[in-house]
Amino acid sequence: QSVLTQPPSVSGAPGQRVTISCTGSSSDIGAGSGVHWYQQLPGTAPKLLIYTNNNRPSGVPDRFSASTSGTSASLTISGLQAEDEADYYCQSYGSSLTDYVFGSGTKVTVL
Amino acid sequence: QVQLQQSGPGLVKPSQTLSLTCAISGDSVSNYSPTWNWIRQSPSRGLEWLGRTYYRSNWFNHYAVSVRSRITITPDSSKNQFTLQLKSVTPEDTAVYYCARSSGNFDFDYWGQGTLVTVSS
């Protein structure tokens, strides 16, 4: 059902780097309005992690970074920590026709 | 600091209308910049944007195609809140429903706490 495709899960040991991919199309990511990333801890609402490709809201650690190219985007967590264990979602906006779309979500496990 | 506080029933019978309210503090529903949104999340459908309302000299609404025939989002400036109504619900509408603010960046920067709505007789 989700429009943007993400891997179901990724894992890494503390201190390692993990990358989550997000694949869309010319109707959403490729439309150029930016890709945003959210972190969702169990039982809580998603929290904005990265906005407009690679900008961090105040309070988000700089170990989180993202990039966008064409119809795909990626989120990188450098120096993985135990508290990073959560679900991560990408999101974009296409047009008034496609509106807001979300990724399928990726569960990050810290080994 | 913007806060969104959701309220409404957690159980709705099939064919009835789901109704949730999102009360805003720290911002105004009639401000020109943001839009005010409803999003739901379920295991089968993931995160799904449902619709938004916003004020730009007049009130405007946009709804997702998947629910367009059944959804109404209504702003209330006097109470600084907005309401979701989804009619003719079925068990497929069972989900956690969130209200959220969208800034000019097309992201969702503030979210309500979420309301689990179960559609069951």
PDB file of C-alpha atoms in Angstrom:
ATOM      1  CA  GLN A   1       0.000   0.000   0.000  1.00  0.00           C
ATOM      2  CA  SER A   2       2.892   2.387   0.767  1.00  0.00           C
ATOM      3  CA  VAL A   3       4.019   4.365  -2.250  1.00  0.00           C
ATOM      4  CA  LEU A   4       7.705   4.649  -1.324  1.00  0.00           C
ATOM      5  CA  THR A   5       9.724   1.439  -0.954  1.00  0.00           C
ATOM      6  CA  GLN A   6      12.037   0.805   1.979  1.00  0.00           C
ATOM      7  CA  PRO A   7      13.786  -2.371   3.178  1.00  0.00           C
ATOM      8  CA  PRO A   8      11.811  -4.005   5.996  1.00  0.00           C
ATOM      9  CA  SER A   9      14.768  -4.145   8.331  1.00  0.00           C
ATOM     10  CA  VAL A  10      18.419  -3.260   8.792  1.00  0.00           C
ATOM     11  CA  SER A  11      20.704  -4.013  11.717  1.00  0.00           C
ATOM     12  CA  GLY A  12      24.100  -3.112  13.005  1.00  0.00           C
ATOM     13  CA  ALA A  13      26.321  -3.252  16.031  1.00  0.00           C
ATOM     14  CA  PRO A  14      26.777  -0.210  18.274  1.00  0.00           C
ATOM     15  CA  GLY A  15      29.110   2.273  16.620  1.00  0.00           C
ATOM     16  CA  GLN A  16      28.508   0.959  13.125  1.00  0.00           C
ATOM     17  CA  ARG A  17      26.963   2.840  10.248  1.00  0.00           C
ATOM     18  CA  VAL A  18      23.658   1.773   8.701  1.00  0.00           C
ATOM     19  CA  THR A  19      21.867   3.135   5.647  1.00  0.00           C
ATOM     20  CA  ILE A  20      18.174   2.947   4.802  1.00  0.00           C
ATOM     21  CA  SER A  21      17.054   3.367   1.220  1.00  0.00           C
ATOM     22  CA  CYS A  22      13.801   4.917  -0.004  1.00  0.00           C
ATOM     23  CA  THR A  23      12.736   4.426  -3.609  1.00  0.00           C
ATOM     24  CA  GLY A  24       9.998   6.426  -5.274  1.00  0.00           C
ATOM     25  CA  SER A  25       9.141   7.752  -8.707  1.00  0.00           C
ATOM     26  CA  SER A  26       9.028  10.894 -10.789  1.00  0.00           C
ATOM     27  CA  SER A  27       5.579  11.594  -9.282  1.00  0.00           C
ATOM     28  CA  ASP A  28       6.840  11.931  -5.730  1.00  0.00           C
ATOM     29  CA  ILE A  29      10.547  12.024  -4.827  1.00  0.00           C
ATOM     30  CA  GLY A  30      11.439  12.962  -8.385  1.00  0.00           C
ATOM     31  CA  ALA A  31       8.970  15.866  -8.328  1.00  0.00           C
ATOM     32  CA  GLY A  32      11.532  17.771  -6.280  1.00  0.00           C
ATOM     33  CA  SER A  33       9.669  18.965  -3.184  1.00  0.00           C
ATOM     34  CA  GLY A  34      12.039  17.143  -0.864  1.00  0.00           C
ATOM     35  CA  VAL A  35      12.256  13.975   1.192  1.00  0.00           C
ATOM     36  CA  HIS A  36      11.684  13.885   4.931  1.00  0.00           C
ATOM     37  CA  TRP A  37      12.509  11.193   7.466  1.00  0.00           C
ATOM     38  CA  TYR A  38      10.778  10.190  10.682  1.00  0.00           C
ATOM     39  CA  GLN A  39      11.752   8.071  13.647  1.00  0.00           C
ATOM     40  CA  GLN A  40       9.013   6.147  15.446  1.00  0.00           C
ATOM     41  CA  LEU A  41       9.648   4.559  18.816  1.00  0.00           C
ATOM     42  CA  PRO A  42       7.227   1.838  19.959  1.00  0.00           C
ATOM     43  CA  GLY A  43       3.853   3.211  21.010  1.00  0.00           C
ATOM     44  CA  THR A  44       4.630   6.792  20.032  1.00  0.00           C
ATOM     45  CA  ALA A  45       3.901   9.112  17.139  1.00  0.00           C
ATOM     46  CA  PRO A  46       6.461   9.533  14.384  1.00  0.00           C
ATOM     47  CA  LYS A  47       9.007  12.249  15.103  1.00  0.00           C
ATOM     48  CA  LEU A  48      10.509  14.427  12.387  1.00  0.00           C
ATOM     49  CA  LEU A  49      14.158  13.446  12.060  1.00  0.00           C
ATOM     50  CA  ILE A  50      15.313  15.024   8.796  1.00  0.00           C
ATOM     51  CA  TYR A  51      13.432  17.552   6.670  1.00  0.00           C
ATOM     52  CA  THR A  52      13.878  18.624   3.070  1.00  0.00           C
ATOM     53  CA  ASN A  53      16.563  16.127   2.099  1.00  0.00           C
ATOM     54  CA  ASN A  54      19.233  16.745   4.767  1.00  0.00           C
ATOM     55  CA  ASN A  55      18.194  19.248   7.433  1.00  0.00           C
ATOM     56  CA  ARG A  56      17.967  18.284  11.095  1.00  0.00           C
ATOM     57  CA  PRO A  57      15.448  19.889  13.463  1.00  0.00           C
ATOM     58  CA  SER A  58      16.880  21.252  16.680  1.00  0.00           C
ATOM     59  CA  GLY A  59      17.853  18.468  19.038  1.00  0.00           C
ATOM     60  CA  VAL A  60      18.424  15.745  16.445  1.00  0.00           C
ATOM     61  CA  PRO A  61      21.973  14.360  16.742  1.00  0.00           C
ATOM     62  CA  ASP A  62      24.307  14.927  13.820  1.00  0.00           C
ATOM     63  CA  ARG A  63      24.899  11.190  13.453  1.00  0.00           C
ATOM     64  CA  PHE A  64      21.694  11.251  11.405  1.00  0.00           C
ATOM     65  CA  SER A  65      22.143  12.390   7.807  1.00  0.00           C
ATOM     66  CA  ALA A  66      20.311  11.917   4.532  1.00  0.00           C
ATOM     67  CA  SER A  67      20.667  12.413   0.819  1.00  0.00           C
ATOM     68  CA  THR A  68      18.432  12.466  -2.230  1.00  0.00           C
ATOM     69  CA  SER A  69      19.185  11.708  -5.857  1.00  0.00           C
ATOM     70  CA  GLY A  70      16.643  11.477  -8.645  1.00  0.00           C
ATOM     71  CA  THR A  71      13.786   9.269  -7.490  1.00  0.00           C
ATOM     72  CA  SER A  72      15.591   7.786  -4.467  1.00  0.00           C
ATOM     73  CA  ALA A  73      16.747   8.878  -1.051  1.00  0.00           C
ATOM     74  CA  SER A  74      18.690   7.412   1.834  1.00  0.00           C
ATOM     75  CA  LEU A  75      19.076   7.904   5.566  1.00  0.00           C
ATOM     76  CA  THR A  76      22.379   7.141   7.264  1.00  0.00           C
ATOM     77  CA  ILE A  77      22.944   6.608  10.957  1.00  0.00           C
ATOM     78  CA  SER A  78      26.633   6.950  11.759  1.00  0.00           C
ATOM     79  CA  GLY A  79      27.775   5.611  15.088  1.00  0.00           C
ATOM     80  CA  LEU A  80      24.678   3.527  15.818  1.00  0.00           C
ATOM     81  CA  GLN A  81      23.469   3.709  19.417  1.00  0.00           C
ATOM     82  CA  ALA A  82      21.051   1.549  21.374  1.00  0.00           C
ATOM     83  CA  GLU A  83      18.470   4.336  21.505  1.00  0.00           C
ATOM     84  CA  ASP A  84      18.369   4.415  17.695  1.00  0.00           C
ATOM     85  CA  GLU A  85      16.446   1.150  17.680  1.00  0.00           C
ATOM     86  CA  ALA A  86      13.145   2.211  16.121  1.00  0.00           C
ATOM     87  CA  ASP A  87      11.129   2.284  12.921  1.00  0.00           C
ATOM     88  CA  TYR A  88      12.131   4.825  10.282  1.00  0.00           C
ATOM     89  CA  TYR A  89       9.929   6.239   7.519  1.00  0.00           C
ATOM     90  CA  CYS A  90      10.606   8.393   4.504  1.00  0.00           C
ATOM     91  CA  GLN A  91       7.979  10.807   3.175  1.00  0.00           C
ATOM     92  CA  SER A  92       7.590  13.056   0.189  1.00  0.00           C
ATOM     93  CA  TYR A  93       5.046  15.244  -1.531  1.00  0.00           C
ATOM     94  CA  GLY A  94       4.228  14.955  -5.190  1.00  0.00           C
ATOM     95  CA  SER A  95       1.533  17.331  -6.260  1.00  0.00           C
ATOM     96  CA  SER A  96      -2.060  18.177  -5.475  1.00  0.00           C
ATOM     97  CA  LEU A  97      -2.846  14.934  -7.328  1.00  0.00           C
ATOM     98  CA  THR A  98      -0.570  12.568  -5.418  1.00  0.00           C
ATOM     99  CA  ASP A  99      -0.242  14.648  -2.241  1.00  0.00           C
ATOM    100  CA  TYR A 100       1.768  13.264   0.670  1.00  0.00           C
ATOM    101  CA  VAL A 101       3.233   9.774   0.406  1.00  0.00           C
ATOM    102  CA  PHE A 102       5.091   7.654   2.927  1.00  0.00           C
ATOM    103  CA  GLY A 103       7.573   4.837   2.815  1.00  0.00           C
ATOM    104  CA  SER A 104       6.805   1.334   3.990  1.00  0.00           C
ATOM    105  CA  GLY A 105       9.065   1.706   7.016  1.00  0.00           C
ATOM    106  CA  THR A 106      12.344   0.135   8.108  1.00  0.00           C
ATOM    107  CA  LYS A 107      12.980  -1.406  11.487  1.00  0.00           C
ATOM    108  CA  VAL A 108      16.478  -0.691  12.757  1.00  0.00           C
ATOM    109  CA  THR A 109      17.846  -3.238  15.208  1.00  0.00           C
ATOM    110  CA  VAL A 110      20.951  -2.598  17.264  1.00  0.00           C
ATOM    111  CA  LEU A 111      22.724  -5.907  17.759  1.00  0.00           C
TER     112      LEU A 111
ATOM    113  CA  GLN B   1       6.142  25.018  21.377  1.00  0.00           C
ATOM    114  CA  VAL B   2       3.319  23.589  19.288  1.00  0.00           C
ATOM    115  CA  GLN B   3       1.230  20.863  20.881  1.00  0.00           C
ATOM    116  CA  LEU B   4      -1.579  18.844  19.346  1.00  0.00           C
ATOM    117  CA  GLN B   5      -4.009  17.072  21.661  1.00  0.00           C
ATOM    118  CA  GLN B   6      -6.361  14.496  20.175  1.00  0.00           C
ATOM    119  CA  SER B   7      -9.691  13.387  21.575  1.00  0.00           C
ATOM    120  CA  GLY B   8     -12.452  11.072  20.470  1.00  0.00           C
ATOM    121  CA  PRO B   9     -13.814   7.548  20.865  1.00  0.00           C
ATOM    122  CA  GLY B  10     -11.637   4.500  20.409  1.00  0.00           C
ATOM    123  CA  LEU B  11     -14.440   2.218  19.268  1.00  0.00           C
ATOM    124  CA  VAL B  12     -16.811   2.804  16.364  1.00  0.00           C
ATOM    125  CA  LYS B  13     -19.419   0.433  14.969  1.00  0.00           C
ATOM    126  CA  PRO B  14     -19.364  -0.546  11.294  1.00  0.00           C
ATOM    127  CA  SER B  15     -21.310   1.834   9.007  1.00  0.00           C
ATOM    128  CA  GLN B  16     -21.144   4.619  11.583  1.00  0.00           C
ATOM    129  CA  THR B  17     -19.077   7.818  11.518  1.00  0.00           C
ATOM    130  CA  LEU B  18     -15.626   8.112  13.074  1.00  0.00           C
ATOM    131  CA  SER B  19     -15.065  11.522  14.631  1.00  0.00           C
ATOM    132  CA  LEU B  20     -11.821  12.833  16.149  1.00  0.00           C
ATOM    133  CA  THR B  21     -10.761  16.295  17.268  1.00  0.00           C
ATOM    134  CA  CYS B  22      -7.296  17.822  17.383  1.00  0.00           C
ATOM    135  CA  ALA B  23      -6.835  20.799  19.710  1.00  0.00           C
ATOM    136  CA  ILE B  24      -3.937  23.116  18.878  1.00  0.00           C
ATOM    137  CA  SER B  25      -1.772  25.062  21.302  1.00  0.00           C
ATOM    138  CA  GLY B  26       1.229  27.190  20.389  1.00  0.00           C
ATOM    139  CA  ASP B  27      -0.110  27.937  16.895  1.00  0.00           C
ATOM    140  CA  SER B  28      -3.370  28.886  15.223  1.00  0.00           C
ATOM    141  CA  VAL B  29      -5.491  26.792  12.889  1.00  0.00           C
ATOM    142  CA  SER B  30      -6.064  29.939  10.822  1.00  0.00           C
ATOM    143  CA  ASN B  31      -2.393  30.873  10.385  1.00  0.00           C
ATOM    144  CA  TYR B  32      -1.346  31.338   6.767  1.00  0.00           C
ATOM    145  CA  SER B  33       1.717  29.121   6.685  1.00  0.00           C
ATOM    146  CA  PRO B  34       0.918  25.641   7.994  1.00  0.00           C
ATOM    147  CA  THR B  35      -1.635  23.065   6.976  1.00  0.00           C
ATOM    148  CA  TRP B  36      -3.450  20.824   9.436  1.00  0.00           C
ATOM    149  CA  ASN B  37      -3.585  17.158   8.603  1.00  0.00           C
ATOM    150  CA  TRP B  38      -4.956  13.770   9.521  1.00  0.00           C
ATOM    151  CA  ILE B  39      -2.832  10.673   9.004  1.00  0.00           C
ATOM    152  CA  ARG B  40      -3.529   7.082   9.959  1.00  0.00           C
ATOM    153  CA  GLN B  41      -1.345   4.049  10.487  1.00  0.00           C
ATOM    154  CA  SER B  42      -2.236   0.392  10.286  1.00  0.00           C
ATOM    155  CA  PRO B  43      -0.229  -2.801   9.748  1.00  0.00           C
ATOM    156  CA  SER B  44      -1.899  -3.393   6.384  1.00  0.00           C
ATOM    157  CA  ARG B  45      -1.757   0.138   4.961  1.00  0.00           C
ATOM    158  CA  GLY B  46       1.245   1.647   6.744  1.00  0.00           C
ATOM    159  CA  LEU B  47       1.221   5.411   7.184  1.00  0.00           C
ATOM    160  CA  GLU B  48      -1.517   6.942   5.057  1.00  0.00           C
ATOM    161  CA  TRP B  49      -2.213  10.647   4.672  1.00  0.00           C
ATOM    162  CA  LEU B  50      -5.975  11.286   4.741  1.00  0.00           C
ATOM    163  CA  GLY B  51      -6.451  14.990   4.241  1.00  0.00           C
ATOM    164  CA  ARG B  52      -5.690  18.539   5.266  1.00  0.00           C
ATOM    165  CA  THR B  53      -7.333  21.863   5.961  1.00  0.00           C
ATOM    166  CA  TYR B  54      -5.718  25.286   5.763  1.00  0.00           C
ATOM    167  CA  TYR B  55      -6.515  28.966   5.656  1.00  0.00           C
ATOM    168  CA  ARG B  56      -5.350  31.266   2.891  1.00  0.00           C
ATOM    169  CA  SER B  57      -7.923  34.084   3.077  1.00  0.00           C
ATOM    170  CA  ASN B  58     -10.471  31.317   2.678  1.00  0.00           C
ATOM    171  CA  TRP B  59     -10.604  27.784   4.016  1.00  0.00           C
ATOM    172  CA  PHE B  60      -9.414  24.979   1.785  1.00  0.00           C
ATOM    173  CA  ASN B  61      -9.488  21.211   2.113  1.00  0.00           C
ATOM    174  CA  HIS B  62      -7.705  18.459   0.225  1.00  0.00           C
ATOM    175  CA  TYR B  63      -8.440  14.776   0.678  1.00  0.00           C
ATOM    176  CA  ALA B  64      -6.753  11.544  -0.304  1.00  0.00           C
ATOM    177  CA  VAL B  65      -8.398   9.774  -3.229  1.00  0.00           C
ATOM    178  CA  SER B  66      -8.819   6.623  -1.138  1.00  0.00           C
ATOM    179  CA  VAL B  67     -11.224   8.289   1.321  1.00  0.00           C
ATOM    180  CA  ARG B  68     -12.470  11.308  -0.643  1.00  0.00           C
ATOM    181  CA  SER B  69     -16.097  10.203  -0.754  1.00  0.00           C
ATOM    182  CA  ARG B  70     -16.256   9.609   3.011  1.00  0.00           C
ATOM    183  CA  ILE B  71     -14.076  12.228   4.702  1.00  0.00           C
ATOM    184  CA  THR B  72     -14.651  15.723   6.032  1.00  0.00           C
ATOM    185  CA  ILE B  73     -12.093  17.840   7.890  1.00  0.00           C
ATOM    186  CA  THR B  74     -13.526  20.903   9.594  1.00  0.00           C
ATOM    187  CA  PRO B  75     -11.563  23.738  11.201  1.00  0.00           C
ATOM    188  CA  ASP B  76     -12.893  25.616  14.229  1.00  0.00           C
ATOM    189  CA  SER B  77     -11.146  28.945  14.720  1.00  0.00           C
ATOM    190  CA  SER B  78     -13.076  29.798  17.875  1.00  0.00           C
ATOM    191  CA  LYS B  79     -11.736  26.683  19.622  1.00  0.00           C
ATOM    192  CA  ASN B  80      -8.436  26.534  17.692  1.00  0.00           C
ATOM    193  CA  GLN B  81      -8.973  22.946  16.646  1.00  0.00           C
ATOM    194  CA  PHE B  82      -9.881  20.818  13.668  1.00  0.00           C
ATOM    195  CA  THR B  83     -12.009  17.729  13.368  1.00  0.00           C
ATOM    196  CA  LEU B  84     -11.924  14.566  11.285  1.00  0.00           C
ATOM    197  CA  GLN B  85     -15.109  12.823  10.290  1.00  0.00           C
ATOM    198  CA  LEU B  86     -14.962   9.568   8.356  1.00  0.00           C
ATOM    199  CA  LYS B  87     -18.344   8.101   7.534  1.00  0.00           C
ATOM    200  CA  SER B  88     -19.493   4.592   6.690  1.00  0.00           C
ATOM    201  CA  VAL B  89     -16.514   2.983   8.389  1.00  0.00           C
ATOM    202  CA  THR B  90     -15.594  -0.675   7.992  1.00  0.00           C
ATOM    203  CA  PRO B  91     -13.089  -2.833   9.875  1.00  0.00           C
ATOM    204  CA  GLU B  92     -10.529  -1.759   7.238  1.00  0.00           C
ATOM    205  CA  ASP B  93     -10.611   1.707   8.835  1.00  0.00           C
ATOM    206  CA  THR B  94      -9.217   0.316  12.079  1.00  0.00           C
ATOM    207  CA  ALA B  95      -5.968   2.190  12.654  1.00  0.00           C
ATOM    208  CA  VAL B  96      -4.096   4.624  14.832  1.00  0.00           C
ATOM    209  CA  TYR B  97      -5.156   8.091  13.738  1.00  0.00           C
ATOM    210  CA  TYR B  98      -2.830  11.079  14.091  1.00  0.00           C
ATOM    211  CA  CYS B  99      -3.299  14.771  13.569  1.00  0.00           C
ATOM    212  CA  ALA B 100      -0.212  16.623  12.394  1.00  0.00           C
ATOM    213  CA  ARG B 101       0.970  20.053  11.330  1.00  0.00           C
ATOM    214  CA  SER B 102       2.684  20.470   7.996  1.00  0.00           C
ATOM    215  CA  SER B 103       5.043  23.383   7.631  1.00  0.00           C
ATOM    216  CA  GLY B 104       5.949  25.130   4.399  1.00  0.00           C
ATOM    217  CA  ASN B 105       8.487  22.364   3.751  1.00  0.00           C
ATOM    218  CA  PHE B 106       5.783  19.734   3.136  1.00  0.00           C
ATOM    219  CA  ASP B 107       6.950  17.785   6.175  1.00  0.00           C
ATOM    220  CA  PHE B 108       5.011  16.980   9.330  1.00  0.00           C
ATOM    221  CA  ASP B 109       6.795  18.716  12.157  1.00  0.00           C
ATOM    222  CA  TYR B 110       4.326  18.286  15.003  1.00  0.00           C
ATOM    223  CA  TRP B 111       2.095  15.292  15.700  1.00  0.00           C
ATOM    224  CA  GLY B 112      -0.721  14.478  18.074  1.00  0.00           C
ATOM    225  CA  GLN B 113      -0.354  11.575  20.446  1.00  0.00           C
ATOM    226  CA  GLY B 114      -2.391   9.207  18.277  1.00  0.00           C
ATOM    227  CA  THR B 115      -5.768   7.559  18.843  1.00  0.00           C
ATOM    228  CA  LEU B 116      -6.349   3.875  18.227  1.00  0.00           C
ATOM    229  CA  VAL B 117      -9.753   3.580  16.589  1.00  0.00           C
ATOM    230  CA  THR B 118     -11.207   0.108  16.307  1.00  0.00           C
ATOM    231  CA  VAL B 119     -14.148  -0.506  14.011  1.00  0.00           C
ATOM    232  CA  SER B 120     -16.124  -3.381  15.466  1.00  0.00           C
ATOM    233  CA  SER B 121     -19.659  -4.261  16.453  1.00  0.00           C
TER     234      SER B 121
END
